[in-house]
mmCIF file of C-alpha atoms and ligand atoms in Angstrom:
data_model
loop_
_atom_site.group_PDB
_atom_site.id
_atom_site.type_symbol
_atom_site.label_atom_id
_atom_site.label_comp_id
_atom_site.label_asym_id
_atom_site.label_seq_id
_atom_site.Cartn_x
_atom_site.Cartn_y
_atom_site.Cartn_z
ATOM 1 C CA UNK A 18 -12.041 -2.283 -38.184
ATOM 2 C CA UNK A 19 -14.215 0.629 -37.136
ATOM 3 C CA UNK A 20 -17.064 -0.785 -35.436
ATOM 4 C CA UNK A 21 -16.663 -4.116 -34.582
ATOM 5 C CA UNK A 22 -16.482 -5.581 -31.023
ATOM 6 C CA UNK A 23 -13.471 -7.870 -30.322
ATOM 7 C CA UNK A 24 -15.952 -11.120 -29.799
ATOM 8 C CA UNK A 25 -16.721 -10.908 -33.495
ATOM 9 C CA UNK A 26 -13.526 -9.665 -34.534
ATOM 10 C CA UNK A 27 -11.668 -12.503 -35.825
ATOM 11 C CA UNK A 28 -14.325 -13.916 -37.580
ATOM 12 C CA UNK A 29 -14.854 -10.805 -39.225
ATOM 13 C CA UNK A 30 -11.308 -10.355 -40.160
ATOM 14 C CA UNK A 31 -11.352 -13.767 -41.634
ATOM 15 C CA UNK A 32 -14.537 -13.078 -43.326
ATOM 16 C CA UNK A 33 -13.033 -9.669 -44.863
ATOM 17 C CA UNK A 34 -9.800 -11.546 -45.590
ATOM 18 C CA UNK A 35 -11.729 -13.800 -48.182
ATOM 19 C CA UNK A 36 -14.363 -11.510 -49.392
ATOM 20 C CA UNK A 37 -11.786 -10.610 -52.478
ATOM 21 C CA UNK A 38 -12.243 -14.289 -53.804
ATOM 22 C CA UNK A 39 -15.020 -13.010 -55.605
ATOM 23 C CA UNK A 40 -17.547 -11.961 -53.531
ATOM 24 C CA UNK A 41 -18.574 -8.159 -54.264
ATOM 25 C CA UNK A 42 -19.218 -6.258 -50.728
ATOM 26 C CA UNK A 43 -22.267 -4.629 -51.861
ATOM 27 C CA UNK A 44 -23.891 -7.977 -53.477
ATOM 28 C CA UNK A 45 -26.198 -9.612 -50.652
ATOM 29 C CA UNK A 46 -24.897 -13.357 -51.293
ATOM 30 C CA UNK A 47 -27.396 -16.235 -51.725
ATOM 31 C CA UNK A 48 -26.981 -19.415 -49.780
ATOM 32 C CA UNK A 49 -26.784 -22.509 -52.071
ATOM 33 C CA UNK A 50 -26.046 -26.000 -51.310
ATOM 34 C CA UNK A 51 -25.455 -28.612 -54.225
ATOM 35 C CA UNK A 52 -25.057 -32.242 -53.228
ATOM 36 C CA UNK A 53 -23.126 -35.161 -55.025
ATOM 37 C CA UNK A 54 -22.802 -38.564 -53.888
ATOM 38 C CA UNK A 55 -19.246 -40.069 -53.897
ATOM 39 C CA UNK A 56 -19.630 -43.317 -52.368
ATOM 40 C CA UNK A 57 -22.476 -44.900 -50.212
ATOM 41 C CA UNK A 58 -22.229 -42.887 -47.504
ATOM 42 C CA UNK A 59 -20.072 -39.733 -48.595
ATOM 43 C CA UNK A 60 -21.402 -36.733 -50.160
ATOM 44 C CA UNK A 61 -19.656 -33.674 -51.227
ATOM 45 C CA UNK A 62 -21.936 -30.552 -50.578
ATOM 46 C CA UNK A 63 -20.601 -27.329 -52.369
ATOM 47 C CA UNK A 64 -21.812 -24.608 -50.339
ATOM 48 C CA UNK A 65 -22.114 -21.141 -51.876
ATOM 49 C CA UNK A 66 -22.299 -17.844 -50.052
ATOM 50 C CA UNK A 67 -20.883 -15.311 -52.243
ATOM 51 C CA UNK A 68 -17.973 -17.859 -53.368
ATOM 52 C CA UNK A 69 -18.279 -21.577 -53.096
ATOM 53 C CA UNK A 70 -16.753 -23.809 -50.344
ATOM 54 C CA UNK A 71 -16.391 -27.649 -50.164
ATOM 55 C CA UNK A 72 -18.061 -29.259 -47.072
ATOM 56 C CA UNK A 73 -17.814 -33.152 -46.537
ATOM 57 C CA UNK A 74 -20.631 -35.493 -44.945
ATOM 58 C CA UNK A 75 -20.666 -38.754 -44.216
ATOM 59 C CA UNK A 76 -24.575 -39.808 -43.698
ATOM 60 C CA UNK A 77 -25.239 -43.354 -42.382
ATOM 61 C CA UNK A 78 -26.642 -45.011 -39.409
ATOM 62 C CA UNK A 79 -24.697 -43.568 -36.893
ATOM 63 C CA UNK A 80 -25.659 -39.972 -38.071
ATOM 64 C CA UNK A 81 -23.868 -37.554 -39.652
ATOM 65 C CA UNK A 82 -20.150 -36.086 -39.523
ATOM 66 C CA UNK A 83 -19.114 -33.051 -41.326
ATOM 67 C CA UNK A 84 -15.685 -31.899 -42.546
ATOM 68 C CA UNK A 85 -16.495 -27.985 -42.286
ATOM 69 C CA UNK A 86 -19.312 -26.509 -41.561
ATOM 70 C CA UNK A 87 -19.483 -23.991 -44.410
ATOM 71 C CA UNK A 88 -20.345 -20.211 -43.876
ATOM 72 C CA UNK A 89 -22.849 -19.315 -41.212
ATOM 73 C CA UNK A 90 -25.128 -17.974 -44.139
ATOM 74 C CA UNK A 91 -25.228 -21.593 -45.612
ATOM 75 C CA UNK A 92 -26.174 -23.416 -42.194
ATOM 76 C CA UNK A 93 -29.916 -23.767 -42.551
ATOM 77 C CA UNK A 94 -29.490 -25.043 -46.229
ATOM 78 C CA UNK A 95 -26.911 -27.394 -45.009
ATOM 79 C CA UNK A 96 -29.294 -28.693 -42.709
ATOM 80 C CA UNK A 97 -31.754 -29.267 -44.807
ATOM 81 C CA UNK A 98 -29.772 -30.526 -47.509
ATOM 82 C CA UNK A 99 -28.795 -33.616 -45.109
ATOM 83 C CA UNK A 100 -32.394 -34.111 -44.061
ATOM 84 C CA UNK A 101 -33.166 -34.736 -47.694
ATOM 85 C CA UNK A 102 -30.326 -37.287 -47.766
ATOM 86 C CA UNK A 103 -31.723 -38.787 -44.722
ATOM 87 C CA UNK A 104 -29.335 -37.973 -42.350
ATOM 88 C CA UNK A 105 -29.809 -38.333 -38.759
ATOM 89 C CA UNK A 106 -28.310 -36.020 -35.831
ATOM 90 C CA UNK A 107 -24.980 -34.218 -36.693
ATOM 91 C CA UNK A 108 -22.739 -36.066 -34.297
ATOM 92 C CA UNK A 109 -19.170 -34.770 -35.303
ATOM 93 C CA UNK A 110 -17.712 -31.792 -37.121
ATOM 94 C CA UNK A 111 -14.344 -31.647 -38.216
ATOM 95 C CA UNK A 112 -12.783 -28.092 -38.867
ATOM 96 C CA UNK A 113 -10.104 -28.441 -41.176
ATOM 97 C CA UNK A 114 -8.831 -24.924 -40.450
ATOM 98 C CA UNK A 115 -9.776 -21.641 -38.636
ATOM 99 C CA UNK A 116 -11.213 -19.794 -41.672
ATOM 100 C CA UNK A 117 -14.838 -18.315 -41.436
ATOM 101 C CA UNK A 118 -16.089 -20.057 -44.633
ATOM 102 C CA UNK A 119 -15.080 -23.486 -42.955
ATOM 103 C CA UNK A 120 -16.142 -22.822 -39.414
ATOM 104 C CA UNK A 121 -18.910 -20.518 -39.661
ATOM 105 C CA UNK A 122 -21.710 -22.975 -39.594
ATOM 106 C CA UNK A 123 -20.228 -24.686 -36.251
ATOM 107 C CA UNK A 124 -22.816 -22.944 -33.746
ATOM 108 C CA UNK A 125 -25.687 -23.813 -35.909
ATOM 109 C CA UNK A 126 -24.995 -27.140 -37.126
ATOM 110 C CA UNK A 127 -22.942 -28.192 -34.064
ATOM 111 C CA UNK A 128 -25.271 -28.146 -31.082
ATOM 112 C CA UNK A 129 -25.295 -31.609 -30.294
ATOM 113 C CA UNK A 130 -22.026 -32.386 -32.078
ATOM 114 C CA UNK A 131 -18.433 -32.661 -30.866
ATOM 115 C CA UNK A 132 -16.519 -30.507 -32.666
ATOM 116 C CA UNK A 133 -13.077 -31.462 -33.567
ATOM 117 C CA UNK A 134 -10.192 -28.832 -34.643
ATOM 118 C CA UNK A 135 -6.453 -28.521 -34.114
ATOM 119 C CA UNK A 136 -5.615 -27.124 -31.070
ATOM 120 C CA UNK A 137 -4.296 -23.813 -32.507
ATOM 121 C CA UNK A 138 -7.614 -23.401 -34.250
ATOM 122 C CA UNK A 139 -9.383 -24.142 -30.854
ATOM 123 C CA UNK A 140 -7.302 -21.788 -28.789
ATOM 124 C CA UNK A 141 -8.170 -18.844 -31.547
ATOM 125 C CA UNK A 142 -11.677 -19.651 -32.079
ATOM 126 C CA UNK A 143 -12.097 -19.721 -28.136
ATOM 127 C CA UNK A 144 -11.298 -15.817 -28.125
ATOM 128 C CA UNK A 145 -7.867 -16.491 -26.452
ATOM 129 C CA UNK A 146 -5.668 -13.507 -27.142
ATOM 130 C CA UNK A 147 -2.409 -13.240 -25.538
ATOM 131 C CA UNK A 148 -2.284 -13.190 -21.743
ATOM 132 C CA UNK A 149 -6.111 -12.139 -21.811
ATOM 133 C CA UNK A 150 -8.903 -14.744 -20.511
ATOM 134 C CA UNK A 151 -10.878 -16.262 -23.717
ATOM 135 C CA UNK A 152 -14.244 -14.943 -24.360
ATOM 136 C CA UNK A 153 -16.301 -17.968 -24.790
ATOM 137 C CA UNK A 154 -17.616 -18.492 -28.578
ATOM 138 C CA UNK A 155 -20.556 -20.531 -29.102
ATOM 139 C CA UNK A 156 -19.462 -22.923 -31.792
ATOM 140 C CA UNK A 157 -15.802 -23.322 -30.626
ATOM 141 C CA UNK A 158 -14.436 -26.701 -30.862
ATOM 142 C CA UNK A 159 -14.284 -28.975 -28.107
ATOM 143 C CA UNK A 160 -11.851 -31.678 -29.013
ATOM 144 C CA UNK A 161 -8.505 -30.788 -29.825
ATOM 145 C CA UNK A 162 -6.380 -33.257 -32.159
ATOM 146 C CA UNK A 163 -2.658 -32.239 -32.678
ATOM 147 C CA UNK A 164 -1.298 -35.764 -33.522
ATOM 148 C CA UNK A 165 -4.030 -38.238 -34.820
ATOM 149 C CA UNK A 166 -7.208 -39.725 -33.969
ATOM 150 C CA UNK A 167 -9.536 -42.576 -35.252
ATOM 151 C CA UNK A 168 -12.749 -42.320 -35.231
ATOM 152 C CA UNK A 169 -15.374 -45.308 -36.226
ATOM 153 C CA UNK A 170 -18.381 -44.009 -37.808
ATOM 154 C CA UNK A 171 -20.885 -44.947 -40.244
ATOM 155 C CA UNK A 172 -19.035 -48.389 -40.637
ATOM 156 C CA UNK A 173 -15.583 -47.040 -41.349
ATOM 157 C CA UNK A 174 -12.510 -45.849 -39.865
ATOM 158 C CA UNK A 175 -12.046 -42.255 -40.345
ATOM 159 C CA UNK A 176 -8.327 -40.742 -39.506
ATOM 160 C CA UNK A 177 -8.329 -37.347 -38.449
ATOM 161 C CA UNK A 178 -4.558 -35.808 -38.401
ATOM 162 C CA UNK A 179 -2.533 -32.870 -38.519
ATOM 163 C CA UNK A 180 -0.222 -32.472 -41.274
ATOM 164 C CA UNK A 181 3.256 -31.215 -41.742
ATOM 165 C CA UNK A 182 1.710 -27.885 -42.158
ATOM 166 C CA UNK A 183 0.955 -25.439 -44.658
ATOM 167 C CA UNK A 184 -2.463 -22.998 -45.129
ATOM 168 C CA UNK A 185 -2.462 -22.097 -41.175
ATOM 169 C CA UNK A 186 -0.589 -23.631 -38.184
ATOM 170 C CA UNK A 187 -4.022 -25.527 -37.324
ATOM 171 C CA UNK A 188 -4.925 -27.531 -40.206
ATOM 172 C CA UNK A 189 -6.377 -30.952 -39.948
ATOM 173 C CA UNK A 190 -6.758 -33.462 -42.930
ATOM 174 C CA UNK A 191 -9.546 -36.382 -42.639
ATOM 175 C CA UNK A 192 -9.059 -39.625 -44.245
ATOM 176 C CA UNK A 193 -12.251 -41.580 -44.789
ATOM 177 C CA UNK A 194 -10.094 -44.942 -45.402
ATOM 178 C CA UNK A 195 -12.728 -47.563 -46.476
ATOM 179 C CA UNK A 196 -14.606 -44.877 -48.702
ATOM 180 C CA UNK A 197 -10.919 -43.871 -50.180
ATOM 181 C CA UNK A 198 -11.793 -40.267 -49.825
ATOM 182 C CA UNK A 199 -9.426 -37.663 -48.297
ATOM 183 C CA UNK A 200 -10.383 -33.749 -47.281
ATOM 184 C CA UNK A 201 -7.415 -31.486 -47.443
ATOM 185 C CA UNK A 202 -9.292 -28.415 -46.908
ATOM 186 C CA UNK A 203 -7.384 -25.329 -48.056
ATOM 187 C CA UNK A 204 -4.233 -27.251 -48.036
ATOM 188 C CA UNK A 205 -5.139 -27.683 -51.566
ATOM 189 C CA UNK A 206 -6.632 -24.923 -54.007
ATOM 190 C CA UNK A 207 -7.073 -27.512 -56.956
ATOM 191 C CA UNK A 208 -7.288 -25.174 -59.776
ATOM 192 C CA UNK A 209 -5.177 -21.970 -58.770
ATOM 193 C CA UNK A 210 -2.112 -21.232 -56.785
ATOM 194 C CA UNK A 211 -3.003 -21.562 -53.153
ATOM 195 C CA UNK A 212 -3.552 -18.941 -50.324
ATOM 196 C CA UNK A 213 -0.861 -19.477 -47.706
ATOM 197 C CA UNK A 214 -1.952 -17.582 -44.476
ATOM 198 C CA UNK A 215 1.258 -16.702 -43.158
ATOM 199 C CA UNK A 216 0.181 -14.548 -40.345
ATOM 200 C CA UNK A 217 -1.747 -17.338 -38.848
ATOM 201 C CA UNK A 218 0.989 -19.848 -39.183
ATOM 202 C CA UNK A 219 0.950 -21.024 -42.719
ATOM 203 C CA UNK A 220 4.191 -21.854 -44.566
ATOM 204 C CA UNK A 221 4.723 -22.203 -48.456
ATOM 205 C CA UNK A 222 7.280 -24.830 -48.299
ATOM 206 C CA UNK A 223 5.796 -26.870 -45.526
ATOM 207 C CA UNK A 224 2.275 -26.772 -47.661
ATOM 208 C CA UNK A 225 3.978 -28.312 -50.634
ATOM 209 C CA UNK A 226 5.885 -30.881 -48.485
ATOM 210 C CA UNK A 227 2.420 -31.908 -47.281
ATOM 211 C CA UNK A 228 1.049 -31.933 -50.341
ATOM 212 C CA UNK A 229 3.803 -34.414 -51.491
ATOM 213 C CA UNK A 230 3.807 -36.547 -48.323
ATOM 214 C CA UNK A 231 -0.136 -37.124 -48.611
ATOM 215 C CA UNK A 232 0.564 -38.020 -52.483
ATOM 216 C CA UNK A 233 3.189 -40.597 -51.489
ATOM 217 C CA UNK A 234 1.060 -42.246 -48.278
ATOM 218 C CA UNK A 235 -2.499 -42.013 -49.338
ATOM 219 C CA UNK A 236 -3.648 -45.292 -51.451
ATOM 220 C CA UNK A 237 -3.542 -44.452 -55.059
ATOM 221 C CA UNK A 238 -7.098 -44.607 -55.862
ATOM 222 C CA UNK A 239 -8.047 -41.679 -53.104
ATOM 223 C CA UNK A 240 -10.171 -38.847 -54.210
ATOM 224 C CA UNK A 241 -8.669 -36.005 -52.675
ATOM 225 C CA UNK A 242 -11.247 -33.195 -51.875
ATOM 226 C CA UNK A 243 -10.012 -29.462 -52.014
ATOM 227 C CA UNK A 244 -11.150 -26.615 -49.659
ATOM 228 C CA UNK A 245 -12.199 -24.675 -53.063
ATOM 229 C CA UNK A 246 -12.479 -26.305 -56.429
ATOM 230 C CA UNK A 247 -12.820 -29.599 -57.931
ATOM 231 C CA UNK A 248 -11.539 -33.047 -56.498
ATOM 232 C CA UNK A 249 -8.404 -34.544 -57.800
ATOM 233 C CA UNK A 250 -6.549 -37.773 -57.923
ATOM 234 C CA UNK A 251 -3.521 -38.773 -56.288
ATOM 235 C CA UNK A 252 -1.808 -38.539 -59.878
ATOM 236 C CA UNK A 253 -3.201 -34.746 -60.113
ATOM 237 C CA UNK A 254 -2.156 -34.123 -56.574
ATOM 238 C CA UNK A 255 1.436 -35.269 -57.039
ATOM 239 C CA UNK A 256 1.246 -32.926 -60.494
ATOM 240 C CA UNK A 257 -0.362 -29.900 -58.529
ATOM 241 C CA UNK A 258 2.649 -30.229 -55.857
ATOM 242 C CA UNK A 259 5.301 -30.458 -58.272
ATOM 243 C CA UNK A 260 4.106 -27.239 -60.132
ATOM 244 C CA UNK A 261 4.104 -25.182 -56.551
ATOM 245 C CA UNK A 262 7.350 -26.819 -56.251
ATOM 246 C CA UNK A 263 8.779 -25.373 -59.353
ATOM 247 C CA UNK A 264 7.397 -22.086 -59.036
ATOM 248 C CA UNK A 265 8.542 -21.678 -55.574
ATOM 249 C CA UNK A 266 12.209 -22.806 -56.914
ATOM 250 C CA UNK A 267 11.743 -19.641 -59.286
ATOM 251 C CA UNK A 268 10.778 -17.672 -56.837
ATOM 252 C CA UNK A 269 13.330 -18.429 -54.132
ATOM 253 C CA UNK A 270 16.274 -18.567 -56.584
ATOM 254 C CA UNK A 271 15.154 -14.583 -58.010
ATOM 255 C CA UNK A 272 15.098 -13.626 -53.705
ATOM 256 C CA UNK A 273 18.237 -15.206 -53.362
ATOM 257 C CA UNK A 274 19.533 -12.558 -56.056
ATOM 258 C CA UNK A 275 17.996 -9.951 -53.694
ATOM 259 C CA UNK A 276 14.946 -9.260 -55.629
ATOM 260 C CA UNK A 277 11.573 -8.408 -54.042
ATOM 261 C CA UNK A 278 8.419 -10.054 -54.324
ATOM 262 C CA UNK A 279 7.135 -7.066 -56.575
ATOM 263 C CA UNK A 280 10.031 -7.233 -58.723
ATOM 264 C CA UNK A 281 9.526 -11.019 -59.135
ATOM 265 C CA UNK A 282 5.820 -10.127 -60.099
ATOM 266 C CA UNK A 283 6.484 -7.180 -62.267
ATOM 267 C CA UNK A 284 9.286 -9.232 -64.069
ATOM 268 C CA UNK A 285 6.759 -11.957 -64.859
ATOM 269 C CA UNK A 286 9.069 -15.057 -63.897
ATOM 270 C CA UNK A 287 5.835 -16.966 -63.139
ATOM 271 C CA UNK A 288 4.340 -15.988 -66.425
ATOM 272 C CA UNK A 289 4.826 -19.646 -67.934
ATOM 273 C CA UNK A 290 2.369 -20.606 -65.088
ATOM 274 C CA UNK A 291 -0.221 -18.038 -65.470
ATOM 275 C CA UNK A 292 -3.057 -20.414 -66.218
ATOM 276 C CA UNK A 293 -2.960 -21.419 -62.216
ATOM 277 C CA UNK A 294 -3.220 -17.843 -61.256
ATOM 278 C CA UNK A 295 -6.688 -17.171 -59.665
ATOM 279 C CA UNK A 296 -8.499 -14.067 -57.555
ATOM 280 C CA UNK A 297 -6.698 -11.664 -55.404
ATOM 281 C CA UNK A 298 -5.424 -14.376 -52.624
ATOM 282 C CA UNK A 299 -4.650 -17.246 -54.942
ATOM 283 C CA UNK A 300 -3.121 -15.003 -57.801
ATOM 284 C CA UNK A 301 0.645 -15.684 -58.971
ATOM 285 C CA UNK A 302 1.208 -12.254 -57.498
ATOM 286 C CA UNK A 303 0.093 -13.508 -54.188
ATOM 287 C CA UNK A 304 1.960 -16.914 -54.414
ATOM 288 C CA UNK A 305 5.021 -14.903 -54.984
ATOM 289 C CA UNK A 306 4.253 -12.924 -51.976
ATOM 290 C CA UNK A 307 3.215 -16.129 -49.673
ATOM 291 C CA UNK A 308 6.663 -17.749 -50.330
ATOM 292 C CA UNK A 309 8.405 -14.557 -49.672
ATOM 293 C CA UNK A 310 6.533 -13.954 -46.417
ATOM 294 C CA UNK A 311 7.115 -17.698 -45.398
ATOM 295 C CA UNK A 312 10.768 -17.167 -45.777
ATOM 296 C CA UNK A 313 10.809 -14.256 -43.731
ATOM 297 C CA UNK A 314 8.812 -15.701 -40.901
ATOM 298 C CA UNK A 315 11.531 -18.469 -40.944
ATOM 299 C CA UNK A 316 14.215 -16.094 -40.590
ATOM 300 C CA UNK A 317 12.336 -14.396 -37.985
ATOM 301 C CA UNK A 318 11.931 -11.073 -40.008
ATOM 302 C CA UNK A 319 8.472 -10.884 -38.667
ATOM 303 C CA UNK A 320 8.474 -9.393 -35.203
ATOM 304 C CA UNK A 321 6.156 -10.325 -32.087
ATOM 305 C CA UNK A 322 3.290 -8.009 -31.014
ATOM 306 C CA UNK A 323 3.794 -5.546 -28.801
ATOM 307 C CA UNK A 324 0.564 -6.607 -27.271
ATOM 308 C CA UNK A 325 2.381 -9.881 -26.347
ATOM 309 C CA UNK A 326 4.249 -8.253 -23.144
ATOM 310 C CA UNK A 327 1.680 -5.667 -22.842
ATOM 311 C CA UNK A 328 -1.410 -7.754 -22.100
ATOM 312 C CA UNK A 329 0.507 -9.830 -19.457
ATOM 313 C CA UNK A 330 1.189 -6.449 -17.682
ATOM 314 C CA UNK A 331 -2.433 -5.037 -17.864
ATOM 315 C CA UNK A 332 -3.321 -8.400 -16.625
ATOM 316 C CA UNK A 333 -1.162 -8.372 -13.735
ATOM 317 C CA UNK A 334 -0.303 -4.999 -12.765
ATOM 318 C CA UNK A 335 -2.921 -2.800 -14.368
ATOM 319 C CA UNK A 336 -3.745 -0.850 -17.743
ATOM 320 C CA UNK A 337 -1.467 1.965 -16.353
ATOM 321 C CA UNK A 338 1.639 0.105 -15.714
ATOM 322 C CA UNK A 339 0.851 -1.520 -19.359
ATOM 323 C CA UNK A 340 0.773 2.159 -20.573
ATOM 324 C CA UNK A 341 4.225 2.911 -19.042
ATOM 325 C CA UNK A 342 5.734 -0.205 -20.625
ATOM 326 C CA UNK A 343 4.569 0.597 -24.095
ATOM 327 C CA UNK A 344 6.365 3.974 -23.888
ATOM 328 C CA UNK A 345 9.518 2.645 -22.202
ATOM 329 C CA UNK A 346 9.749 -0.388 -24.752
ATOM 330 C CA UNK A 347 9.024 1.958 -27.846
ATOM 331 C CA UNK A 348 11.799 4.239 -26.864
ATOM 332 C CA UNK A 349 13.963 1.648 -25.934
ATOM 333 C CA UNK A 350 13.406 -1.618 -27.838
ATOM 334 C CA UNK A 351 11.491 -0.291 -31.010
ATOM 335 C CA UNK A 352 13.185 -2.711 -33.233
ATOM 336 C CA UNK A 353 12.225 -5.871 -31.029
ATOM 337 C CA UNK A 354 8.535 -5.598 -31.506
ATOM 338 C CA UNK A 355 5.806 -4.792 -34.034
ATOM 339 C CA UNK A 356 4.426 -1.572 -33.084
ATOM 340 C CA UNK A 357 2.047 -1.037 -35.743
ATOM 341 C CA UNK A 358 -0.987 0.776 -35.688
ATOM 342 C CA UNK A 359 -3.155 -2.489 -35.677
ATOM 343 C CA UNK A 360 -1.675 -3.909 -32.732
ATOM 344 C CA UNK A 361 -2.827 -1.396 -30.022
ATOM 345 C CA UNK A 362 -6.032 -1.145 -32.255
ATOM 346 C CA UNK A 363 -6.838 -4.987 -31.808
ATOM 347 C CA UNK A 364 -5.860 -5.108 -28.271
ATOM 348 C CA UNK A 365 -8.423 -2.117 -27.720
ATOM 349 C CA UNK A 366 -11.206 -4.272 -29.054
ATOM 350 C CA UNK A 367 -10.077 -7.213 -27.316
ATOM 351 C CA UNK A 368 -10.399 -5.153 -24.012
ATOM 352 C CA UNK A 369 -13.757 -3.842 -25.036
ATOM 353 C CA UNK A 370 -15.019 -7.296 -26.150
ATOM 354 C CA UNK A 371 -13.997 -8.735 -22.307
ATOM 355 C CA UNK A 372 -16.236 -5.182 -20.815
ATOM 356 C CA UNK A 373 -12.580 -4.087 -19.784
ATOM 357 C CA UNK A 374 -14.215 -0.511 -21.087
ATOM 358 C CA UNK A 375 -11.858 1.589 -18.929
ATOM 359 C CA UNK A 376 -8.811 -0.188 -20.074
ATOM 360 C CA UNK A 377 -9.602 -0.277 -23.734
ATOM 361 C CA UNK A 378 -10.093 3.583 -23.592
ATOM 362 C CA UNK A 379 -6.455 3.845 -21.955
ATOM 363 C CA UNK A 380 -5.070 1.642 -24.900
ATOM 364 C CA UNK A 381 -6.984 3.357 -27.751
ATOM 365 C CA UNK A 382 -6.027 6.761 -26.191
ATOM 366 C CA UNK A 383 -2.215 5.546 -26.210
ATOM 367 C CA UNK A 384 -2.813 4.667 -29.988
ATOM 368 C CA UNK A 385 -4.028 7.963 -30.943
ATOM 369 C CA UNK A 386 -0.747 9.112 -29.165
ATOM 370 C CA UNK A 387 1.426 7.210 -31.392
ATOM 371 C CA UNK A 388 -0.480 7.758 -34.497
ATOM 372 C CA UNK A 389 -2.099 11.029 -34.050
ATOM 373 C CA UNK A 390 -2.790 11.474 -37.630
ATOM 374 C CA UNK A 391 -4.707 8.240 -37.994
ATOM 375 C CA UNK A 392 -8.302 8.482 -38.559
ATOM 376 C CA UNK A 393 -8.788 4.747 -37.506
ATOM 377 C CA UNK A 394 -7.288 5.193 -34.389
ATOM 378 C CA UNK A 395 -9.531 8.273 -33.382
ATOM 379 C CA UNK A 396 -12.651 6.516 -34.677
ATOM 380 C CA UNK A 397 -11.994 3.455 -32.215
ATOM 381 C CA UNK A 398 -11.408 5.576 -29.383
ATOM 382 C CA UNK A 399 -14.370 7.455 -30.046
ATOM 383 C CA UNK A 400 -16.310 4.117 -30.096
ATOM 384 C CA UNK A 401 -14.658 3.011 -26.840
ATOM 385 C CA UNK A 402 -16.051 6.523 -25.365
ATOM 386 C CA UNK A 403 -19.537 5.546 -26.715
ATOM 387 C CA UNK A 404 -19.683 2.076 -24.902
ATOM 388 C CA UNK A 405 -18.781 4.194 -21.698
ATOM 389 C CA UNK A 406 -21.466 6.499 -22.308
ATOM 390 C CA UNK A 407 -19.217 9.323 -22.514
ATOM 391 C CA UNK A 408 -21.268 10.870 -25.679
ATOM 392 C CA UNK A 409 -19.170 14.336 -25.359
ATOM 393 C CA UNK A 410 -15.797 12.591 -25.528
ATOM 394 C CA UNK A 411 -17.266 10.260 -28.367
ATOM 395 C CA UNK A 412 -18.190 13.163 -30.409
ATOM 396 C CA UNK A 413 -15.129 14.504 -29.873
ATOM 397 C CA UNK A 414 -13.035 12.016 -31.402
ATOM 398 C CA UNK A 415 -15.329 10.885 -34.141
ATOM 399 C CA UNK A 416 -15.227 14.671 -35.257
ATOM 400 C CA UNK A 417 -11.252 14.115 -35.088
ATOM 401 C CA UNK A 418 -11.562 11.337 -37.041
ATOM 402 C CA UNK A 419 -13.765 12.714 -39.866
ATOM 403 C CA UNK A 420 -11.429 15.637 -40.048
ATOM 404 C CA UNK A 421 -8.228 13.332 -40.699
ATOM 405 C CA UNK A 422 -10.426 10.764 -42.851
ATOM 406 C CA UNK A 423 -12.973 12.335 -44.742
ATOM 407 C CA UNK A 424 -14.080 9.194 -46.275
ATOM 408 C CA UNK A 425 -14.966 7.662 -42.923
ATOM 409 C CA UNK A 426 -18.595 6.954 -43.134
ATOM 410 C CA UNK A 427 -18.833 5.427 -39.787
ATOM 411 C CA UNK A 428 -17.875 8.421 -38.098
ATOM 412 C CA UNK A 429 -20.546 10.191 -39.954
ATOM 413 C CA UNK A 430 -23.297 7.910 -38.950
ATOM 414 C CA UNK A 431 -22.348 7.870 -35.360
ATOM 415 C CA UNK A 432 -22.254 11.324 -35.270
ATOM 416 C CA UNK A 433 -25.907 11.552 -36.648
ATOM 417 C CA UNK A 434 -26.683 9.259 -33.953
ATOM 418 C CA UNK A 435 -24.941 10.800 -30.902
ATOM 419 C CA UNK A 436 -26.382 14.321 -31.422
ATOM 420 C CA UNK A 437 -29.727 13.181 -31.743
HETATM 421 ZN ZN1 ZN B 14 -8.923 -21.202 -45.647
#
């Protein structure tokens, strides 16, 4: 998080988060889309850009409805594939959740479409950040669904609804009721343990309950499409939920005995289910962590960000008052908020993205004061000075950053540019 401006920050963070699923950073990914016909109007598009994600298209006389938009890098390939399938204009895009591999194609594919998402997804994609005004983002959803909406499109009834919860706090399920196809997004990783994005409001226990509810309420001949991996029958979905419930039981028991997530992993308590262990985010080790983190979150062990009160003060009273408030809260209520280095760094980039450069500089300065040994904090401050046109202070801070973190190639490059 060294040189990205805030308007790209959310998407980038999500992209970074996802890259461990199998994409080596140095390999330039190739966009590929493979279509398979599920019913007269429904197609599954397997979109690859380093790793595969499933997009579903309803193609018919009313035009095209997409469930998810794939990566930004696969948008052109999706367009071409849809034309090849005889598809007309894209009228609707439903985002099953916020991750970049599901919303990345929104702006390219959704120019003439209504983009539907859960309000939590919409809010984050519109660039909202605590009390700061949102940064308008191309491709942000323009239709929020928190309960249920029924679309009548291409001759069928399509239910779009928000489930009990799970992968994030902004999941949507799309049920093509006449075709008998249900799209679950990343509520379902059909061949591995799931990734539960707890920091985005995901919850392992709720995810399992959602899958169980869907297995009970969807018609028994429904084809269930996952975000990643093969599709399942309702019977298989029930089996998958059972495996998650069993493994969660084992982890809960061990946590109750006072074991840590690391100990549970090292003792191999999920070894009997090792075939379900996937890549980084979906390994058995991660599954243990998502379960433990979900519990922590429920028990409120996770503190609110210090940026929550801080942005309010900065917006209402100015950055000087915000700095004062930070210092005061850090000395009197340090246990009440998350004072991690990442917090002020994130706020600084949010301010930069809103062209509040003077405020951003003060916030980054405060972070170097709180974390004087952090190369990244100095790198961010240097960047803000660079944006402000203050080369001297930018150079000074990049040099300090490089001293603290000799592996910071970003600082190296910026120093070359600045000294030209
Ligand atoms: Zn996801």
